[in-house]
mmCIF file of C-alpha atoms in Angstrom:
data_model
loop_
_atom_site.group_PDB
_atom_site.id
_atom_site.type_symbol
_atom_site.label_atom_id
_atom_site.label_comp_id
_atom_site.label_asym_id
_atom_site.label_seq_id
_atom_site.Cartn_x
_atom_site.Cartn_y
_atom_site.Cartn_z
ATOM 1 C CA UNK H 12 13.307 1.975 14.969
ATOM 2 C CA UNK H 13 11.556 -0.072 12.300
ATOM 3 C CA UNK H 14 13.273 -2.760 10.665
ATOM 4 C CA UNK H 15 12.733 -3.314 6.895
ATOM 5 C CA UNK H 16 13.687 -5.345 4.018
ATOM 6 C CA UNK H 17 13.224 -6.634 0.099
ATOM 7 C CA UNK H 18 14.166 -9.574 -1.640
ATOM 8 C CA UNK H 19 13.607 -10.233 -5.265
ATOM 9 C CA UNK H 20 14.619 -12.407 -8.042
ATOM 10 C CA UNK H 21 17.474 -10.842 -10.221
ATOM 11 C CA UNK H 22 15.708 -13.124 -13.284
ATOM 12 C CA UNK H 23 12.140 -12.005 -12.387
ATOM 13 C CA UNK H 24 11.013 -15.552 -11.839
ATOM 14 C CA UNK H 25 8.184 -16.715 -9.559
ATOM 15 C CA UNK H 26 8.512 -19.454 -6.688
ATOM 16 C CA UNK H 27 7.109 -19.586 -3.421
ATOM 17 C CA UNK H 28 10.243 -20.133 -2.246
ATOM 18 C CA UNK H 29 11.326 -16.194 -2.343
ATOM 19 C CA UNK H 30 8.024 -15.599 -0.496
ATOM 20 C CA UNK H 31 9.412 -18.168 2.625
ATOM 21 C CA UNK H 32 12.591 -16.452 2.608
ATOM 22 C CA UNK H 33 10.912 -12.849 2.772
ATOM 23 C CA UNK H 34 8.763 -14.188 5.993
ATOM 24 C CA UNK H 35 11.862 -15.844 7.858
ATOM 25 C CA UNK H 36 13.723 -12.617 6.818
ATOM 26 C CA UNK H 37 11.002 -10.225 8.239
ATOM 27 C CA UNK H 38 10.723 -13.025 11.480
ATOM 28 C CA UNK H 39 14.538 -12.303 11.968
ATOM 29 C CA UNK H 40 13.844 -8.329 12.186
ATOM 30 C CA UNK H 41 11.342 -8.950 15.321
ATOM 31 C CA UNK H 42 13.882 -7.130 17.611
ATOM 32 C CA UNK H 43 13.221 -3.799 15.204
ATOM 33 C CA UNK H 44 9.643 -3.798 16.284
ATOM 34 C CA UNK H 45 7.224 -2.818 18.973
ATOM 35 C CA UNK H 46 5.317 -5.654 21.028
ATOM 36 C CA UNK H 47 2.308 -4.832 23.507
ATOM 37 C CA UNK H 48 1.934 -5.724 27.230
ATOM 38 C CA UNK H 49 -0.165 -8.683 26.019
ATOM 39 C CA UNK H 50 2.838 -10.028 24.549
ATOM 40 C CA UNK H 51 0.842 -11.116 21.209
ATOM 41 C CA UNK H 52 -0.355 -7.368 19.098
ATOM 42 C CA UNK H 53 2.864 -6.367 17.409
ATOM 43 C CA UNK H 54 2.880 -2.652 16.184
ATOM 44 C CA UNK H 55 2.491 -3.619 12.915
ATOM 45 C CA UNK H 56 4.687 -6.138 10.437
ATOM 46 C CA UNK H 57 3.913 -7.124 6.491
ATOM 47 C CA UNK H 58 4.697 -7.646 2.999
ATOM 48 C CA UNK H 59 3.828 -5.660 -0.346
ATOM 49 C CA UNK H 60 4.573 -8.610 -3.024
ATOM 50 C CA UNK H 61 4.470 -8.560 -7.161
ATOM 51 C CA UNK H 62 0.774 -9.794 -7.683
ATOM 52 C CA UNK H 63 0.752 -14.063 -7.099
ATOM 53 C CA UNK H 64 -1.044 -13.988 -10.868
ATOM 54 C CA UNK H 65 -1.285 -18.561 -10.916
ATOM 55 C CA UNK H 66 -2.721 -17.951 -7.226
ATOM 56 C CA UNK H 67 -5.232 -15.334 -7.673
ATOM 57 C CA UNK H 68 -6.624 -16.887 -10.907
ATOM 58 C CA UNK H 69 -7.316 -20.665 -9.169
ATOM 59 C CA UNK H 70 -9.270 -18.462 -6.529
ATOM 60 C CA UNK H 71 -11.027 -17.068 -9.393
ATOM 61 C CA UNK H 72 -11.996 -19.842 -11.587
ATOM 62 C CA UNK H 73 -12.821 -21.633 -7.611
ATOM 63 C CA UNK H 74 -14.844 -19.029 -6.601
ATOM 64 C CA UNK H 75 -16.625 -17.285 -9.338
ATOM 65 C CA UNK H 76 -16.205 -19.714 -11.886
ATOM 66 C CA UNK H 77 -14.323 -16.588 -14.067
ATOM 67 C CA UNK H 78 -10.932 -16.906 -16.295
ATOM 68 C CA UNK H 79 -9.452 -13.514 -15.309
ATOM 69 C CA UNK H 80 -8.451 -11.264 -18.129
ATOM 70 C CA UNK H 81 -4.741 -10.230 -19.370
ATOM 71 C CA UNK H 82 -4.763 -7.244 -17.459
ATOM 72 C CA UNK H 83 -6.816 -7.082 -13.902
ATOM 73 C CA UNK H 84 -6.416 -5.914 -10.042
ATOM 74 C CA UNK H 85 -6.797 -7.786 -6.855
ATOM 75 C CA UNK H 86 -7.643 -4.895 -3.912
ATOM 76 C CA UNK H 87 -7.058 -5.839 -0.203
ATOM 77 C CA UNK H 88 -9.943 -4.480 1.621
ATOM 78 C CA UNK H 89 -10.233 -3.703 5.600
ATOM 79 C CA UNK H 90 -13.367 -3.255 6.149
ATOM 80 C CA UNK H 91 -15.420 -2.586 9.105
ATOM 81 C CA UNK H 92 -17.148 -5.905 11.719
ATOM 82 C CA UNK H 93 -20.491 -4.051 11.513
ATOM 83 C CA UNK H 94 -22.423 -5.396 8.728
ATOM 84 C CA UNK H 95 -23.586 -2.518 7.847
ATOM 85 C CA UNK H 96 -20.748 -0.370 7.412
ATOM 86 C CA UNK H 97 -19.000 -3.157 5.523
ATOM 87 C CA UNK H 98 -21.786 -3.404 2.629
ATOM 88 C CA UNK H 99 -21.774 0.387 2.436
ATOM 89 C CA UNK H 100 -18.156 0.398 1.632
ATOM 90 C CA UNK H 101 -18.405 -2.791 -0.913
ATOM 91 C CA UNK H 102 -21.454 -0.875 -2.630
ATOM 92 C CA UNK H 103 -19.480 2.313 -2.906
ATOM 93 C CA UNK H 104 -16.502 0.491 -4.371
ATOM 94 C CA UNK H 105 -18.450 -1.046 -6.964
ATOM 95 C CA UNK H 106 -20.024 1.935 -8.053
ATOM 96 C CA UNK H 107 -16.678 4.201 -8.189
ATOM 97 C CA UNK H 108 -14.640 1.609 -10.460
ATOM 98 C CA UNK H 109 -17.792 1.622 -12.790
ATOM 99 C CA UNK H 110 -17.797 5.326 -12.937
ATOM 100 C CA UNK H 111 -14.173 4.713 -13.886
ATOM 101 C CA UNK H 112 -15.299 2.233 -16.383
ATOM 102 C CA UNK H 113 -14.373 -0.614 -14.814
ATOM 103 C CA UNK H 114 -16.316 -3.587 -12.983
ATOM 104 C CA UNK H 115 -16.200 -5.911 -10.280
ATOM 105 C CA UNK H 116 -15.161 -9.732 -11.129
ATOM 106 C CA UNK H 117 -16.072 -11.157 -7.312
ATOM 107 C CA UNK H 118 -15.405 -10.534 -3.689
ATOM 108 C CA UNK H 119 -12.900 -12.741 -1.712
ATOM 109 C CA UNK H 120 -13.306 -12.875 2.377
ATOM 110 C CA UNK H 121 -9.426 -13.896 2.701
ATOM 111 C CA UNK H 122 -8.873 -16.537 5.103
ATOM 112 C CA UNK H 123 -7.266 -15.688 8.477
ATOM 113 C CA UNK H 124 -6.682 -17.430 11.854
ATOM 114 C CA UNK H 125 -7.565 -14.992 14.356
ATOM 115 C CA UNK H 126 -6.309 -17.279 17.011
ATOM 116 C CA UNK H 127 -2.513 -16.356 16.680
ATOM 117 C CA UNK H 128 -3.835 -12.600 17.582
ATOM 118 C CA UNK H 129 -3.393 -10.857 20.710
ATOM 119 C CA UNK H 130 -6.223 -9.295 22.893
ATOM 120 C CA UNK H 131 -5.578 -5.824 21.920
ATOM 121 C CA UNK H 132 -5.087 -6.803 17.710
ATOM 122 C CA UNK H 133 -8.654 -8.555 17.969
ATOM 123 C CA UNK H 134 -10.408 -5.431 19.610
ATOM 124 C CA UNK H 135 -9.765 -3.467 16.237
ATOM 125 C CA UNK H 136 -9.435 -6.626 13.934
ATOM 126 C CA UNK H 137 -11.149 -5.360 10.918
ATOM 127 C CA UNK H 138 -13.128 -7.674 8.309
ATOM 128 C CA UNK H 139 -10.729 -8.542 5.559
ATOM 129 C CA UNK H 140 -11.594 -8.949 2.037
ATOM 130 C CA UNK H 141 -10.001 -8.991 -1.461
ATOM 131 C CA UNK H 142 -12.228 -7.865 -5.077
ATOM 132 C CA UNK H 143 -11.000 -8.697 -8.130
ATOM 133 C CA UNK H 144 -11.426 -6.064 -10.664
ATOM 134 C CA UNK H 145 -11.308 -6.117 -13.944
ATOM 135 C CA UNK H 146 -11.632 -3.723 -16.894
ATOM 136 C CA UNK H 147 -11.747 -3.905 -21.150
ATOM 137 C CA UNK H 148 -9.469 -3.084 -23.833
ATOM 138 C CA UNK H 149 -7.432 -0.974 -20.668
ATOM 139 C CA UNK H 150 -3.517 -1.268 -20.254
ATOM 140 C CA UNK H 151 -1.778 -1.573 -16.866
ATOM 141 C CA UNK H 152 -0.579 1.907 -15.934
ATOM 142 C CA UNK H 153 -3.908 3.250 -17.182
ATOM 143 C CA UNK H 154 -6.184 0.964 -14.869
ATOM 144 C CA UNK H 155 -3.892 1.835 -11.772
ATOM 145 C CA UNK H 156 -4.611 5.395 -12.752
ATOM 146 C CA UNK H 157 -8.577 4.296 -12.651
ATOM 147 C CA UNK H 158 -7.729 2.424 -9.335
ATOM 148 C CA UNK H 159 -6.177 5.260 -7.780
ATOM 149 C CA UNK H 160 -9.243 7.657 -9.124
ATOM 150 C CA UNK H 161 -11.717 5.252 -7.708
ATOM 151 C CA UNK H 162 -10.212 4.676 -4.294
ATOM 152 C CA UNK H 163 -9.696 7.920 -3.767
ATOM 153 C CA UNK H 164 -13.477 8.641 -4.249
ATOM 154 C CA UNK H 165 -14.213 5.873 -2.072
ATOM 155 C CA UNK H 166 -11.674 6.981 1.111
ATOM 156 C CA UNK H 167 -13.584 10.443 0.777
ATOM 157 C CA UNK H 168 -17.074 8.676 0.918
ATOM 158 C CA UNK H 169 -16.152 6.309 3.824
ATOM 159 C CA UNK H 170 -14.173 8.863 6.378
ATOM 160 C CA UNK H 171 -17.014 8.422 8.752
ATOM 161 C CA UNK H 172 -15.687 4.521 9.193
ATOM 162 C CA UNK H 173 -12.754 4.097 10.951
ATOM 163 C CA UNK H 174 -12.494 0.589 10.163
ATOM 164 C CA UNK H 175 -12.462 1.081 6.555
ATOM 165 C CA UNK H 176 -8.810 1.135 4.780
ATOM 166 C CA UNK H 177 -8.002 -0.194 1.412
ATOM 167 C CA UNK H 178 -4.561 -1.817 1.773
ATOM 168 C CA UNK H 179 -4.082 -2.007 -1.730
ATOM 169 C CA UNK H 180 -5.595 -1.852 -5.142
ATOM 170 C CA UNK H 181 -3.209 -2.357 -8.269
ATOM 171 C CA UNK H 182 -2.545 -4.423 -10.970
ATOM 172 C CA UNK H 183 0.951 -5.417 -10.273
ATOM 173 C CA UNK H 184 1.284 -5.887 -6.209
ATOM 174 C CA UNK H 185 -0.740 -7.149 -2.966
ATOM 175 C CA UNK H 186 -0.436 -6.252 0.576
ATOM 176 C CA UNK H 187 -0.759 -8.556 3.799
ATOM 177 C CA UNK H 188 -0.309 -6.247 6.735
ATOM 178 C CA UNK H 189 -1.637 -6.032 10.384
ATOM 179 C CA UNK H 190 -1.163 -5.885 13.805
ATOM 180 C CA UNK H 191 0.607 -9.178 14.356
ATOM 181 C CA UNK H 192 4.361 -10.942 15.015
ATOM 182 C CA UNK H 193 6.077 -11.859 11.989
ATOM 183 C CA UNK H 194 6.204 -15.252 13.312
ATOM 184 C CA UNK H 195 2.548 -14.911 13.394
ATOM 185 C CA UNK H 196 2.035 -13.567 9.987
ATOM 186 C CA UNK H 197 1.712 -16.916 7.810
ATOM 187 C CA UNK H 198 -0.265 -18.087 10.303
ATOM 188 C CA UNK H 199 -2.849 -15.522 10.748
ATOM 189 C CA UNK H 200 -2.959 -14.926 6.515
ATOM 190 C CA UNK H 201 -3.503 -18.749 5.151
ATOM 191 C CA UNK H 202 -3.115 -17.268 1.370
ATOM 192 C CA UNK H 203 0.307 -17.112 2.268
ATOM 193 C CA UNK H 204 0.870 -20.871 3.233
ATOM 194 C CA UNK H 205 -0.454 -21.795 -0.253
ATOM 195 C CA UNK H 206 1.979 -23.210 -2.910
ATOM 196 C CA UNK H 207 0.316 -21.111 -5.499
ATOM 197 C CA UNK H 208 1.288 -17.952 -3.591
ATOM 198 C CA UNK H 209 4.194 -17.140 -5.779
ATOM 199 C CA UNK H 210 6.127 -14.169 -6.093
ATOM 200 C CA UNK H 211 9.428 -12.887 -7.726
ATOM 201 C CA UNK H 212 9.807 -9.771 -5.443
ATOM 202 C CA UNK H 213 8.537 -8.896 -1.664
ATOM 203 C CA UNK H 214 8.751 -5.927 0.211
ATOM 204 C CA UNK H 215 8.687 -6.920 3.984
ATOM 205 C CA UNK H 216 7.997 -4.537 7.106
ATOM 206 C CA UNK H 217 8.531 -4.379 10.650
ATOM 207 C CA UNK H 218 6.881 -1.608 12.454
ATOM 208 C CA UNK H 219 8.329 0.113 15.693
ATOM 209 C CA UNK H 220 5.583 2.778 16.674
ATOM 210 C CA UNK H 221 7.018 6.144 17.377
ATOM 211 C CA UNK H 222 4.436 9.299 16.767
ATOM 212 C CA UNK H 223 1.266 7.459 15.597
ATOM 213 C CA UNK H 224 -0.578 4.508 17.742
ATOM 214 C CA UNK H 225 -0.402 1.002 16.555
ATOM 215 C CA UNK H 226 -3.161 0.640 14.122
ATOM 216 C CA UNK H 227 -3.998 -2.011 11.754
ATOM 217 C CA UNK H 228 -3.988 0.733 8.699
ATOM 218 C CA UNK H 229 -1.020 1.942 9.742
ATOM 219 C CA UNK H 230 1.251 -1.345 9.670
ATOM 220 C CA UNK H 231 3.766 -1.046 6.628
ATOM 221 C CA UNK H 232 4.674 -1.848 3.718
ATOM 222 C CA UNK H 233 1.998 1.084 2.768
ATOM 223 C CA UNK H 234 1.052 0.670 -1.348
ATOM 224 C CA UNK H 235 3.887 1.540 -2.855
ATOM 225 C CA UNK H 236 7.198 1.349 -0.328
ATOM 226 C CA UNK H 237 8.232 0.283 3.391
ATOM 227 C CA UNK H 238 9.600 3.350 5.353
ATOM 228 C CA UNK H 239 11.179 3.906 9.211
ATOM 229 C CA UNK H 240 9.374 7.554 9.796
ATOM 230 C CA UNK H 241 10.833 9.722 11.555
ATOM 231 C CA UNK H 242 10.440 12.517 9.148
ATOM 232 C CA UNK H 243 10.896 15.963 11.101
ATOM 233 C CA UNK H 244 9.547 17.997 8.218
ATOM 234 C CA UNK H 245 6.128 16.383 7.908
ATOM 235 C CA UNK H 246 3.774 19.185 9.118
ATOM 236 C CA UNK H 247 5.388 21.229 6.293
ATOM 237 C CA UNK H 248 5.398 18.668 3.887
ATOM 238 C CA UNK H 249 1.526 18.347 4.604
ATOM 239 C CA UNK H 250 1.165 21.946 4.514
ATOM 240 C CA UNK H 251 2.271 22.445 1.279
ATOM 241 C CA UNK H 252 0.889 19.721 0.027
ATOM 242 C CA UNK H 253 -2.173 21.655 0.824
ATOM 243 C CA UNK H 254 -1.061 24.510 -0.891
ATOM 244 C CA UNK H 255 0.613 23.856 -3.765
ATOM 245 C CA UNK H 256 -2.932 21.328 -4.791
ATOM 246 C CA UNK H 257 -4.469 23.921 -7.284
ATOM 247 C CA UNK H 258 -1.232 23.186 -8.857
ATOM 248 C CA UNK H 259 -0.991 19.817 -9.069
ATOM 249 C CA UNK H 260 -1.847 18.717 -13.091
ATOM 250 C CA UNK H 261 -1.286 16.150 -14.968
ATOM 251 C CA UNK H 262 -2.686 15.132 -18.653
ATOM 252 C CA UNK H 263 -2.646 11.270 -16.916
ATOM 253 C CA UNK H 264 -5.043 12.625 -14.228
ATOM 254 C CA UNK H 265 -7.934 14.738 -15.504
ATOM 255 C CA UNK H 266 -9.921 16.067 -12.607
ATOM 256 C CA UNK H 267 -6.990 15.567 -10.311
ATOM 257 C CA UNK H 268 -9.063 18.375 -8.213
ATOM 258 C CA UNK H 269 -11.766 16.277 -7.630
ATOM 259 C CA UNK H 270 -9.625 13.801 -5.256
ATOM 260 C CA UNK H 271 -7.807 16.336 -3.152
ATOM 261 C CA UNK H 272 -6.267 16.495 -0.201
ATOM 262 C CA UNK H 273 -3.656 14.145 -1.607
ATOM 263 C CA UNK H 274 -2.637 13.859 1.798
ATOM 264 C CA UNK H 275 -4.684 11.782 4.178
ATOM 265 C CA UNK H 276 -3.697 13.447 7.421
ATOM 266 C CA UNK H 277 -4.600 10.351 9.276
ATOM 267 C CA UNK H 278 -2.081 8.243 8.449
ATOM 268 C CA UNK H 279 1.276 8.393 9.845
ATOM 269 C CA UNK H 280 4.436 10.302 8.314
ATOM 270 C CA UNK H 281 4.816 7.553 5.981
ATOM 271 C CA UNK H 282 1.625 6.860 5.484
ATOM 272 C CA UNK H 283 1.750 11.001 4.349
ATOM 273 C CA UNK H 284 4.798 10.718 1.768
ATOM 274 C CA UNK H 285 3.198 7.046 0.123
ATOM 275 C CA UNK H 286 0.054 8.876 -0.459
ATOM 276 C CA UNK H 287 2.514 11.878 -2.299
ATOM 277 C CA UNK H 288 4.608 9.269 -4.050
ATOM 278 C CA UNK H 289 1.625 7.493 -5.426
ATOM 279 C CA UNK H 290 0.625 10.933 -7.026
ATOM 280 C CA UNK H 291 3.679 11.476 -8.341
ATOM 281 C CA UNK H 292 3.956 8.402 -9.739
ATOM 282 C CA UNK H 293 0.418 8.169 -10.880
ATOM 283 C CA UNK H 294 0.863 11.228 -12.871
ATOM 284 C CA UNK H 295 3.917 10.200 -14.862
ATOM 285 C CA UNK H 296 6.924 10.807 -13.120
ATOM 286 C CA UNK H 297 9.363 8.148 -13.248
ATOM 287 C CA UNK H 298 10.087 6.410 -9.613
ATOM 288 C CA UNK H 299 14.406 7.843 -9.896
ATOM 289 C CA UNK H 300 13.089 11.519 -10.405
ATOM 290 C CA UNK H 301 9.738 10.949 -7.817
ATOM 291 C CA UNK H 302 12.020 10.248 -4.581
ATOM 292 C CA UNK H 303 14.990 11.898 -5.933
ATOM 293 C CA UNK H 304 12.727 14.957 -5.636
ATOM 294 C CA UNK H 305 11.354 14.104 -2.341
ATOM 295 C CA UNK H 306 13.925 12.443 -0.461
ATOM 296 C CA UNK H 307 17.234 14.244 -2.060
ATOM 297 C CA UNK H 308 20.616 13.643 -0.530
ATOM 298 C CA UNK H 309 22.605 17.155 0.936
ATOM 299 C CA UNK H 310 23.730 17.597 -2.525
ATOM 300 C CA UNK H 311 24.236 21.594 -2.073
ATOM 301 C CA UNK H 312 28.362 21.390 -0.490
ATOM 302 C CA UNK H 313 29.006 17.950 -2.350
ATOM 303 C CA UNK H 314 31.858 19.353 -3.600
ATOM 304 C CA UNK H 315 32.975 16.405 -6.315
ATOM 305 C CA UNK H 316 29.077 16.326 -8.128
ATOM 306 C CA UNK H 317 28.054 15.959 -11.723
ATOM 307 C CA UNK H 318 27.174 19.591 -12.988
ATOM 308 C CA UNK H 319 24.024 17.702 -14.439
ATOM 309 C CA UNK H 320 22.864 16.223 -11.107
ATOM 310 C CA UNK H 321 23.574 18.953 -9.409
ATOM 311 C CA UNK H 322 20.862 21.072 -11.969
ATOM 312 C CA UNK H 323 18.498 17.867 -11.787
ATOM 313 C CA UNK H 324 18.729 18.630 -7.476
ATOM 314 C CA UNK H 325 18.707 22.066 -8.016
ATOM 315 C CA UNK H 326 15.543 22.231 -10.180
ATOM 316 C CA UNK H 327 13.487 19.855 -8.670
ATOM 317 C CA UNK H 328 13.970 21.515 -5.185
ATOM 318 C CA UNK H 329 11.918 24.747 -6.716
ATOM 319 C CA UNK H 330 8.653 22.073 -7.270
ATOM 320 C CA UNK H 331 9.179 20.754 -3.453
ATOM 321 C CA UNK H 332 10.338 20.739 -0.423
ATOM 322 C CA UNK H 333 12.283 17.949 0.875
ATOM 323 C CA UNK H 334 10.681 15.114 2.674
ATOM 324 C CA UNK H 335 13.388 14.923 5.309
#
């Protein structure tokens, strides 16, 4: 099955360095993956990094000439080849993030070598872009929850384009993802060759596709966590995600109704429980109590447990169902 991995500074400091050792790690894990007949498309492989801040703010002052506020997002965009498409999506992003009172700084077409791609990667290669996004007087968890508000507006405008997928779209983290080797992935993503392109943590991925087809919005590490699938319960867990979405409230996400399904049923099984994390998450919960909720251990005939974690377990299985 898949193979996955982090690696992160224990003193939260930056180097480019970490970001080597995360490729050559995820390079080792090739065996864990899934390789097509042409010997090049991989099922999927990449890395969900803390946001390169000295990297993305050269590009900035390069590009658009801007000095990039305190607090700001970079969004990895797949967009569709037809020209067409790809300008709706950009012109429906725009408009969503200022309904959410924010505004675009510049758009980035990141630069790739589609060269170390195989046939079948290339036939679905999307168009890949990064905006910069920036927003006034607005603190970090509160612009995510703007971000999350405005992309989810935007996925439900742009279901008619295959092609589209926003890889990520935070203030703290970037994703580089596709349908490539690891060896490959430095090579295809140039950002990630640069010196600037520092990082103190990286999440890295290695895809081995089971249920779903290889897709390029399906390679891993999804926007907030790397996961092997396999999860036997996942027509439930979409089902009552379904059901339980008049529910769903949160004084951090006023007109949470307006966004549902939470669930994009086209992803794959951990494409499904990312998209439920993100709400939890989104809406307050702290990350211990969000997967300790979802993804509990068999706590019920642990004889030897804490009476306390055994309520926390207890209680939290009444809200949902386990992701298992």
């Amino acid at each position: 099955n898949c193979g996955f991995g982090l690696i992160a500074s224990t003193k939260g400091q930056d180097s480019h360095e970490l970001l080597k050792t995360a490729i050559q790690s995820l390079t080792c894990m090739t065996h864990r993956g899934g390789i097509a007949a042409d010997g090049k498309t991989g099922d999927g492989c990449g890395l969900l990094l803390a946001k390169p801040d000295s990297f993305f703010r050269y590009e900035a002052e390069r590009l658009f000439g801007a000095t990039l506020p305190s607090v700001y997002a970079v969004g990895m965009i797949f967009l569709s080849q037809n020209p067409k498409l790809a300008q709706e999506a950009r012109d429906l992003i725009e408009q969503q993030l200022v309904a959410e009172g924010l505004h675009t700084i510049g758009w980035r077409e990141v630069p790739v070598d589609s060269n170390v791609c195989g046939p079948l990667a290339l036939e679905s290669m999307p168009k890949i872009e990064q905006i910069f996004v920036g927003g006034v007087d607005i603190e970090g968890k509160e612009m995510d929850r703007r971000l999350y508000f405005a992309r989810r507006h935007v996925e439900k405008g742009m279901m008619h384009d295959p092609d589209f997928y926003i890889v990520s779209l935070q203030t703290e983290v970037i994703g580089y993802k596709g349908l490539i080797m690891p060896e490959d992935l430095p090579n295809f993503y140039l950002d990630l060759q640069s010196n600037r392109m520092t990082t103190s943590i990286c999440v890295f991925h290695q895809r081995f596709s089971t249920n779903t087809l290889p897709r390029w919005r399906l390679a891993q590490p999804f926007r907030y966590m790397a996961h092997n699938g396999e999860i036997n319960t996942i027509s439930g867990n979409i089902n009552w995600s379904v059901a339980r979405a008049p529910l769903f409230a949160s004084d951090f996400l006023p007109g949470l109704e307006n966004i549902t399904p939470i669930v994009d049923t086209r992803g794959s099984d951990s494409a499904c429980m990312d998209n439920m994390l993100e709400l939890l998450l989104n809406g307050g919960m702290d990350m211990f109590r969000a997967l300790r909720m979802m993804v509990p251990p068999a706590w019920q005939n642990v004889e030897h447990l804490d009476a306390d974690l055994r309520a926390f377990y207890e209680y939290n299985s009444m809200h949902m169902e386990p992701w298992d």
